[in-house]
XYZ file of C-alpha atoms in Angstrom:
625
model
C 105.999 86.248 55.224
C 105.620 88.129 58.265
C 105.830 85.398 60.845
C 105.072 87.800 63.888
C 101.907 89.261 62.427
C 100.839 85.853 61.410
C 101.209 84.199 64.933
C 100.011 87.433 66.885
C 96.877 88.027 64.476
C 95.720 84.474 64.910
C 96.099 84.160 68.593
C 94.204 87.460 68.998
C 91.228 86.313 66.720
C 90.961 82.791 68.208
C 91.287 83.908 71.934
C 88.798 86.823 71.570
C 85.833 84.429 70.937
C 87.126 81.230 72.592
C 89.993 79.644 74.762
C 93.213 77.642 74.036
C 91.242 74.431 73.342
C 89.247 76.014 70.611
C 92.535 77.615 69.153
C 93.962 74.101 68.708
C 90.855 72.981 66.821
C 90.932 75.964 64.740
C 94.942 75.078 63.862
C 94.184 71.562 63.291
C 91.588 72.380 60.875
C 93.652 74.793 59.156
C 96.726 72.118 58.964
C 94.345 69.710 57.289
C 93.735 72.232 54.569
C 97.437 73.286 54.162
C 98.542 69.600 53.960
C 95.590 68.956 51.238
C 97.101 71.734 49.343
C 100.555 70.694 49.464
C 99.822 67.186 48.794
C 100.996 65.889 52.044
C 97.701 64.670 53.458
C 96.921 61.007 53.790
C 94.022 59.896 51.954
C 90.890 59.070 53.424
C 90.375 55.878 54.779
C 94.036 54.785 54.443
C 96.636 54.240 57.075
C 98.635 57.160 58.096
C 102.300 57.188 56.650
C 104.892 59.605 58.025
C 105.820 62.437 55.850
C 109.452 63.415 54.844
C 110.681 66.517 56.822
C 110.274 69.666 55.101
C 113.590 70.822 53.204
C 115.197 74.088 52.017
C 114.082 73.197 48.502
C 110.274 72.875 49.825
C 110.381 76.256 51.360
C 112.056 77.890 48.352
C 109.623 76.263 45.982
C 106.586 77.291 48.177
C 106.559 79.491 51.087
C 103.501 77.997 52.227
C 105.560 75.452 53.828
C 106.646 78.162 56.384
C 103.057 78.518 57.391
C 102.717 74.510 57.615
C 105.525 74.706 60.214
C 104.222 77.622 62.125
C 100.775 76.010 62.407
C 102.370 72.989 63.618
C 104.499 74.736 66.583
C 101.308 76.915 67.152
C 99.031 73.771 67.718
C 101.705 72.186 70.133
C 101.738 75.361 72.041
C 98.168 75.702 72.066
C 97.790 72.201 73.355
C 99.840 72.853 76.281
C 98.295 76.017 77.224
C 94.878 74.565 77.118
C 96.136 71.869 79.421
C 97.419 74.580 81.890
C 94.638 76.566 81.675
C 92.228 73.739 82.552
C 94.404 72.845 85.588
C 94.345 76.536 86.787
C 90.604 76.796 86.431
C 90.099 74.148 88.714
C 90.201 75.769 92.306
C 90.606 72.800 94.393
C 93.851 71.599 92.225
C 97.226 72.022 93.518
C 100.581 72.700 91.622
C 100.716 70.817 88.437
C 102.635 67.707 88.855
C 103.322 64.224 87.394
C 102.065 62.973 84.118
C 100.175 66.296 83.464
C 103.137 68.377 83.981
C 105.457 66.054 81.824
C 102.669 66.160 78.937
C 102.735 70.205 79.140
C 106.539 70.187 78.845
C 106.511 67.590 76.177
C 104.332 69.878 73.811
C 106.319 72.964 74.453
C 109.416 71.125 73.533
C 107.513 69.840 70.364
C 106.634 73.331 69.545
C 110.280 74.546 70.105
C 111.677 71.838 68.047
C 109.441 72.557 65.027
C 110.438 76.377 65.522
C 114.126 75.458 65.516
C 113.648 73.212 62.498
C 112.124 76.201 60.663
C 114.956 78.286 61.481
C 117.391 75.882 60.130
C 115.793 75.812 56.906
C 115.468 79.618 56.651
C 119.074 79.790 57.595
C 120.361 77.573 54.640
C 118.282 79.580 52.119
C 118.749 83.261 53.149
C 119.907 85.423 50.412
C 118.054 88.601 50.589
C 117.307 91.349 53.143
C 113.574 90.096 53.344
C 114.680 86.663 53.905
C 116.995 87.894 56.734
C 114.033 89.771 58.577
C 111.940 86.368 58.155
C 115.017 84.762 59.918
C 115.458 86.734 62.773
C 111.305 86.708 63.426
C 111.704 82.856 63.273
C 114.724 82.763 65.607
C 112.830 84.991 68.177
C 109.659 82.969 67.914
C 111.825 79.812 68.499
C 113.589 81.484 71.546
C 110.090 82.510 73.059
C 108.930 78.973 72.789
C 112.444 77.795 74.478
C 111.578 80.084 77.120
C 108.228 78.778 77.733
C 109.524 75.145 78.077
C 112.148 76.222 80.494
C 109.963 78.307 82.583
C 107.609 75.261 82.936
C 110.538 73.140 83.765
C 111.731 75.546 86.315
C 114.968 76.044 84.567
C 115.402 79.694 85.443
C 118.829 80.523 84.072
C 118.173 78.970 80.727
C 114.742 80.551 80.866
C 116.628 84.126 81.061
C 118.837 83.319 78.429
C 116.341 82.361 75.805
C 113.927 85.129 76.760
C 116.789 87.631 76.669
C 117.617 86.842 73.185
C 114.139 86.903 72.136
C 113.759 90.344 73.661
C 116.871 91.701 71.894
C 115.562 90.435 68.497
C 111.886 91.802 68.963
C 113.270 95.101 70.455
C 115.515 95.539 67.333
C 112.589 94.499 64.897
C 110.337 96.911 66.764
C 112.763 99.754 66.240
C 113.544 98.994 62.593
C 109.865 98.822 61.616
C 108.773 101.968 63.038
C 105.841 103.012 65.440
C 102.984 101.495 63.384
C 104.219 98.315 62.043
C 106.070 97.336 65.302
C 102.912 96.873 67.290
C 102.922 93.166 67.155
C 106.586 93.064 68.461
C 105.796 95.544 71.096
C 102.777 93.355 72.023
C 104.768 90.405 72.364
C 107.382 91.955 74.462
C 104.913 93.644 76.776
C 102.533 90.672 77.164
C 104.695 87.503 77.181
C 108.573 88.234 77.092
C 109.179 90.925 79.448
C 106.706 89.608 82.583
C 108.629 86.150 81.894
C 111.827 87.820 82.345
C 110.788 89.477 85.601
C 109.371 86.426 87.241
C 112.599 84.270 86.185
C 114.788 87.168 87.789
C 112.603 87.027 91.052
C 113.289 83.220 91.101
C 116.938 83.797 90.804
C 116.758 86.261 93.678
C 117.970 89.062 91.510
C 117.436 92.796 92.654
C 113.875 93.958 91.939
C 115.454 97.597 91.016
C 117.205 96.343 88.019
C 115.727 97.235 84.353
C 114.647 94.700 81.887
C 117.756 95.876 79.458
C 119.931 95.414 82.404
C 118.885 91.586 83.028
C 118.973 91.232 79.140
C 122.665 92.432 78.973
C 123.509 90.303 81.966
C 122.104 86.881 80.486
C 122.186 87.312 76.573
C 123.835 84.416 75.490
C 127.590 85.064 74.196
C 127.676 82.391 71.571
C 124.347 83.621 69.428
C 125.323 84.810 66.136
C 121.964 86.334 65.837
C 122.601 88.561 68.807
C 125.786 89.597 67.595
C 124.773 90.313 64.246
C 121.975 92.500 65.700
C 124.353 94.479 67.994
C 126.726 94.924 64.993
C 123.851 96.591 63.341
C 122.729 98.681 66.170
C 125.281 99.041 68.982
C 123.234 101.354 71.140
C 120.228 98.936 71.121
C 121.220 97.880 74.746
C 122.953 101.055 76.096
C 119.925 102.617 77.486
C 119.991 99.905 80.298
C 122.820 100.996 82.553
C 122.927 104.537 81.090
C 120.627 107.389 82.078
C 119.266 108.144 78.776
C 116.360 106.520 76.709
C 115.150 107.036 73.073
C 111.284 107.437 72.767
C 109.436 105.912 70.171
C 109.402 109.486 68.101
C 113.158 109.759 68.275
C 113.261 112.105 71.217
C 116.175 111.429 73.540
C 114.809 111.509 77.230
C 117.146 111.346 80.478
C 116.140 108.874 83.118
C 115.935 110.891 86.416
C 118.295 109.714 89.275
C 116.274 111.751 92.205
C 112.972 113.126 92.855
C 112.101 115.971 94.871
C 108.967 116.702 97.055
C 108.993 119.793 99.045
C 112.241 120.082 100.825
C 113.286 116.367 100.618
C 115.200 114.902 97.745
C 115.496 111.021 97.405
C 116.939 108.569 94.937
C 114.722 106.745 92.448
C 115.799 103.120 92.846
C 113.117 101.472 90.818
C 113.913 101.366 87.044
C 110.070 100.865 86.011
C 109.475 104.222 88.024
C 112.368 106.219 86.375
C 111.286 105.181 83.017
C 107.731 106.131 83.355
C 109.000 109.456 84.959
C 111.171 110.139 81.840
C 108.201 109.485 79.669
C 106.168 111.803 81.617
C 108.657 114.499 81.312
C 108.845 114.323 77.465
C 105.307 114.294 77.266
C 104.966 117.344 79.515
C 107.626 119.035 77.169
C 105.299 118.319 74.387
C 102.137 119.644 75.954
C 103.887 122.837 76.664
C 105.067 123.364 73.301
C 101.139 122.644 72.077
C 100.035 124.792 74.580
C 102.256 127.848 73.391
C 102.003 127.212 69.771
C 98.136 126.896 69.347
C 96.294 129.224 71.948
C 93.110 129.235 69.908
C 92.768 125.509 69.650
C 89.433 124.003 70.615
C 88.775 122.797 74.365
C 88.499 119.299 73.404
C 91.570 119.014 71.597
C 93.548 120.934 74.079
C 92.209 118.471 77.030
C 92.997 115.441 74.779
C 96.266 116.605 74.658
C 96.584 116.133 78.553
C 96.141 112.279 77.819
C 99.697 112.034 76.567
C 101.061 113.117 80.122
C 98.364 111.105 82.289
C 99.334 107.742 80.847
C 103.108 107.736 81.860
C 102.106 109.631 85.165
C 99.731 106.809 85.883
C 102.323 104.295 84.786
C 104.683 105.879 87.406
C 102.266 105.652 90.469
C 101.479 102.031 89.366
C 105.322 101.364 89.218
C 105.842 103.001 92.638
C 102.999 101.063 94.183
C 104.333 97.756 92.959
C 107.746 98.387 94.378
C 106.428 99.153 98.004
C 104.035 96.148 97.665
C 107.263 93.867 96.677
C 109.360 95.407 99.709
C 106.379 94.950 102.214
C 106.076 91.430 100.742
C 109.725 90.737 101.567
C 109.199 91.760 105.248
C 110.849 95.266 104.969
C 110.029 97.647 107.914
C 108.458 100.857 107.119
C 111.302 102.688 109.058
C 113.862 101.371 106.318
C 115.710 103.838 104.007
C 114.203 102.141 100.819
C 110.733 102.159 101.996
C 110.851 105.779 103.082
C 112.543 107.020 99.793
C 109.612 104.718 98.057
C 106.997 106.455 100.161
C 108.246 109.884 99.184
C 108.223 108.975 95.522
C 104.678 107.877 95.856
C 103.575 111.169 97.280
C 105.381 112.909 94.438
C 104.088 110.794 91.656
C 100.609 110.925 92.928
C 100.486 114.863 93.354
C 101.894 115.313 90.001
C 99.238 112.751 88.305
C 96.735 114.671 90.409
C 98.018 118.037 89.326
C 97.369 116.950 85.647
C 93.856 115.585 86.116
C 92.890 119.026 87.507
C 94.471 120.744 84.739
C 92.637 118.766 82.111
C 89.406 119.597 83.958
C 90.210 123.125 84.176
C 90.528 123.099 80.384
C 87.342 121.508 79.894
C 85.849 124.310 82.153
C 86.479 126.862 79.443
C 87.872 130.465 79.592
C 88.998 131.644 83.008
C 88.534 128.231 84.770
C 84.898 128.602 83.863
C 84.410 131.958 85.467
C 83.114 133.650 82.501
C 79.868 132.009 80.689
C 80.761 132.469 76.928
C 78.017 131.942 74.568
C 78.272 128.419 72.692
C 78.841 128.576 69.045
C 75.911 127.717 67.117
C 76.323 127.109 63.372
C 74.367 129.312 60.979
C 72.072 127.459 58.688
C 73.770 127.351 55.312
C 70.362 126.887 53.392
C 68.829 130.557 52.747
C 65.178 131.111 53.653
C 62.461 130.562 50.799
C 61.060 134.305 51.312
C 64.310 135.790 50.841
C 64.904 137.318 54.341
C 68.208 136.954 56.122
C 68.673 133.805 58.242
C 68.541 134.689 62.026
C 71.350 133.434 64.293
C 70.024 131.059 66.619
C 70.385 131.889 70.274
C 71.321 129.505 72.823
C 68.212 128.493 75.044
C 68.141 128.853 78.879
C 67.895 125.023 79.420
C 71.173 124.479 77.341
C 72.977 127.304 79.488
C 71.716 125.842 82.638
C 73.096 122.299 81.221
C 76.261 123.592 80.596
C 76.645 125.139 84.170
C 75.740 121.573 85.647
C 78.635 120.111 83.661
C 80.903 122.368 84.829
C 79.682 121.953 88.326
C 80.557 118.491 87.977
C 84.069 119.087 87.012
C 84.313 121.428 90.178
C 83.159 118.269 92.203
C 85.689 116.225 90.826
C 88.504 118.867 91.094
C 87.574 119.159 94.888
C 87.634 115.287 95.322
C 91.022 115.162 93.744
C 92.383 117.565 96.253
C 90.824 116.013 99.065
C 92.609 112.714 97.991
C 95.945 114.482 98.129
C 95.686 114.857 101.958
C 95.587 111.025 102.235
C 98.909 110.785 100.715
C 101.811 109.907 103.214
C 103.681 112.793 104.862
C 100.929 115.208 103.755
C 98.969 115.468 107.219
C 101.994 116.601 109.076
C 102.861 119.506 106.826
C 100.691 122.306 108.041
C 101.978 125.027 105.455
C 101.271 122.496 102.608
C 97.883 121.965 104.018
C 96.964 125.576 104.079
C 98.131 125.996 100.466
C 96.015 122.997 99.686
C 92.933 124.811 101.241
C 93.510 127.846 99.429
C 93.263 126.048 96.224
C 90.237 124.197 97.384
C 88.622 127.684 98.323
C 89.495 128.920 94.553
C 87.731 125.964 92.991
C 84.577 125.941 95.384
C 84.346 129.743 94.849
C 84.168 128.766 90.955
C 81.488 126.111 91.857
C 79.399 128.617 93.984
C 79.610 130.881 90.722
C 78.346 128.351 88.305
C 75.449 127.676 90.584
C 74.773 131.217 91.204
C 74.707 131.912 87.563
C 72.146 129.064 86.974
C 69.636 130.719 89.548
C 70.301 133.887 87.874
C 69.325 132.313 84.728
C 66.384 131.008 86.234
C 65.178 134.303 87.665
C 65.876 133.876 91.127
C 68.327 137.021 92.116
C 68.159 136.406 95.826
C 69.669 133.198 95.662
C 72.077 134.127 93.108
C 73.277 137.032 95.254
C 73.722 134.657 98.166
C 75.923 132.502 96.188
C 77.829 135.155 94.605
C 78.595 136.763 98.155
C 79.681 133.058 99.480
C 81.870 132.736 96.283
C 83.358 136.209 97.227
C 84.400 135.157 100.521
C 85.983 132.042 99.235
C 87.845 133.756 96.549
C 89.378 136.029 99.285
C 90.680 133.209 101.140
C 92.106 131.636 97.908
C 94.024 134.880 97.066
C 95.888 134.950 100.220
C 97.737 131.681 99.498
C 97.811 131.889 95.605
C 101.135 130.800 93.792
C 103.108 133.465 92.400
C 102.975 134.328 88.873
C 105.144 132.920 86.209
C 106.434 134.825 83.015
C 106.459 131.717 81.077
C 102.970 130.409 79.724
C 102.731 126.477 80.949
C 99.839 124.233 80.721
C 97.203 124.350 83.726
C 97.634 122.172 86.516
C 97.091 122.189 90.277
C 98.731 125.542 90.633
C 96.308 128.642 91.127
C 98.629 131.733 90.362
C 97.882 135.197 91.998
C 96.666 136.386 88.676
C 94.064 133.649 88.571
C 92.883 134.441 92.467
C 92.431 138.250 91.721
C 90.793 138.177 88.381
C 88.143 135.713 89.781
C 87.907 138.342 93.011
C 87.461 141.276 90.575
C 84.629 139.541 88.720
C 82.721 138.539 91.912
C 82.907 141.851 93.402
C 81.394 143.449 90.388
C 78.584 140.682 90.346
C 77.809 141.157 94.144
C 77.412 144.709 93.564
C 75.311 144.205 90.486
C 73.043 141.741 91.962
C 72.605 143.794 95.214
C 71.162 146.391 93.231
C 68.845 144.222 91.317
C 67.602 142.681 94.544
C 66.995 146.100 96.223
C 65.122 147.091 93.086
C 63.039 144.073 93.251
C 62.406 144.463 96.882
C 61.457 148.276 96.266
C 59.161 147.123 93.285
C 57.430 144.336 95.507
C 56.651 146.931 98.269
C 55.191 149.176 95.715
C 52.821 146.770 94.101
C 51.902 145.482 97.558
C 51.083 149.038 98.872
C 49.196 149.730 95.473
C 47.226 146.449 96.030
C 46.341 147.287 99.540
C 44.867 150.616 98.444
C 42.932 149.055 95.819
C 41.469 146.607 98.025
C 40.206 149.055 100.892
C 42.980 148.410 103.134
C 42.374 148.767 107.307
C 42.644 152.383 108.700
C 45.748 153.354 110.685
C 44.137 153.007 114.049
C 43.587 149.284 113.450
C 46.974 148.833 112.172
C 48.950 150.104 115.025
C 50.897 146.980 115.329
C 52.364 147.487 111.795
C 55.501 149.812 111.094
C 54.945 151.908 107.878
C 57.838 151.331 105.696
C 56.809 153.655 103.108
C 55.180 156.248 105.314
C 52.032 156.659 107.123
C 48.935 156.810 105.069
C 47.079 160.046 106.695
C 44.334 159.941 104.645
C 43.081 156.552 106.129
C 43.471 157.001 109.826
C 39.762 156.149 110.976
C 36.777 154.802 109.526
C 34.140 157.622 109.296
C 31.394 157.224 109.809
C 31.540 154.246 111.805
C 30.005 151.079 110.122
C 27.924 148.285 112.011
C 30.236 145.420 112.266
C 30.503 142.177 114.101
C 32.327 142.249 117.390
C 34.101 139.442 119.088
C 32.746 138.482 122.448
C 33.824 135.820 125.433
C 31.199 133.615 127.296
C 32.250 135.469 130.441
C 30.308 138.488 129.402
C 26.983 136.416 129.052
C 27.370 134.860 132.660
C 27.981 138.176 134.074
C 24.859 139.931 132.408
C 22.760 136.832 133.052
C 20.294 138.487 135.403
C 20.446 141.725 133.724
C 19.454 140.593 130.354
C 15.893 139.762 129.148
C 15.887 136.989 126.799
C 12.881 136.413 124.364
C 10.173 134.477 126.015
C 11.148 135.325 129.710
C 8.625 137.832 130.203
C 5.798 135.640 128.975
C 6.663 133.070 131.724
C 6.725 135.902 134.267
C 3.249 136.853 133.323
C 1.958 133.168 133.454
C 3.135 133.034 137.158
C 1.358 135.938 138.212
C -1.767 135.068 136.579
C -2.271 131.817 138.616
C 0.166 129.595 137.076
C 0.371 126.459 139.322
C 2.907 126.634 142.431
C 5.080 123.829 141.339
C 6.043 125.741 138.172
C 6.969 128.913 140.067
C 8.934 126.883 142.419
C 10.729 125.370 139.578
C 11.336 128.438 138.140
C 12.750 129.647 141.466
C 15.083 126.559 141.752
C 16.428 127.186 138.261
C 17.291 130.874 139.629
C 18.993 129.384 142.471
C 21.084 127.090 140.584
C 22.714 129.469 138.225
C 25.807 130.159 140.310
C 29.534 130.416 139.425
C 31.244 132.429 136.818
C 30.567 130.065 133.968
C 27.161 128.780 134.802
C 28.278 125.371 135.977
C 25.687 123.545 137.715
C 22.505 125.182 136.129
């Protein structure tokens, strides 16, 4: 029976949809079922009678008695955790004290005693290798429950001793089972055992730079027969703590770095978690380098996915460094302290490395030449032949899909530029002027690629003028990038934040050709537009040259259309002032008849009114008429 898998699987399934209270109820129902099956349940309606303890003969006769003991211990543990979680959910409550704390500790002791009884029963009946593994799993489970009870009782030294033995056994079991079958042991180590060891060491005022393995070596019980048995079988199990080497899950031995360099400064790595994460990242970088050199024609998505193996330990190194800085800050350590200064330099170095691998992954996703070349997308040819027997035409990528691909590249370039800008916020970067110039050169390189992608989309849409302007802008940026490019390397390395001279020169050469090509295209378009405009003017009867003296003839003067002859009657624009000046000299219709009527005996009054109207026409614009 696999004890650890039995426990971990039931916890995960129950806690996935409920809490510790529902887990406890589920265990109670399962216990009743197992007791009925084993004939140990009290008949319905009768008084409860205590049962005899489970003996070695019971376990040897039916292995389901092991499950009975495990379910009993788990129910007591779930009861204690349920009470603790209910108290933690109450925001107004203070620390757990009084009867509640005593009840929690008693439930944990009940679980530990049940697990210890299971270990005793298995110890007296072990006779095979399979039984030996079950015995070690039961012992580790018992030590973990003992550590939990000591944790709640605040007996930190006993807590460290119990968890140290559990850590040793689970680590040995995980190594002996392999990478796939050792997952339950690794889950218990990373989720319960190791955090509890860290907290108990903090309560005992131990140095925070000590690794988990070092603490386990220091507090491992010397009288534990199980620990001695494991160390006899694997003497190297605890030698990776004080030494500088560690073996990864795939068997590769990696050195734990002691120092880290950033620009011209080298500092010691005092945090053990940071050193382990950097060692894991170094091994992942070696794997990535070998993968890139071995399979150059690998698909883009698979090559980009290989970067995840480097990004995970790099992110762990960043988190470990930040945690170490926060712990020193919480302890009141000044920023000028040597330890704090070393951690700040380490933080800058590991963050820069993480940003570099993120940029490298995005560069791989951009395609060939960091996305400078727009290679056609591979479209699968239909396998089914045509009914008429004609050859099947290979589908061509549409303009919309090409523009969508370019839009995705622009998004990747934006992410890269944002990552480069985030480097400027790291400690010590703002004061390094040379490094800022190099960073600006890298930013210009990717900004040039961004302009190139946008220009291609305009070119596909048929807007050559906008494309030419963007190509010219990209050429200016690439010239700036080539001035501060990194030197070329002979060995082939995975893409990261480094922009070599070869990358910058190839981009600049490509852009020079595109700018020259699109200048010619724009010039041809302009000439064609002018010729079409001239033809249109000729076809529509354009104005003669004498009436277009304010326009410069770009394509030469049209000597065949100097003036309009013979002249035609056309309306002429006039101004009101001309009518006022010529008022007295112009005979308007009806004016002569009124004059004749006055001469033939029209009343004098009317003549006087006409004279008054004549005298009233004064001024330039006829005001006062």
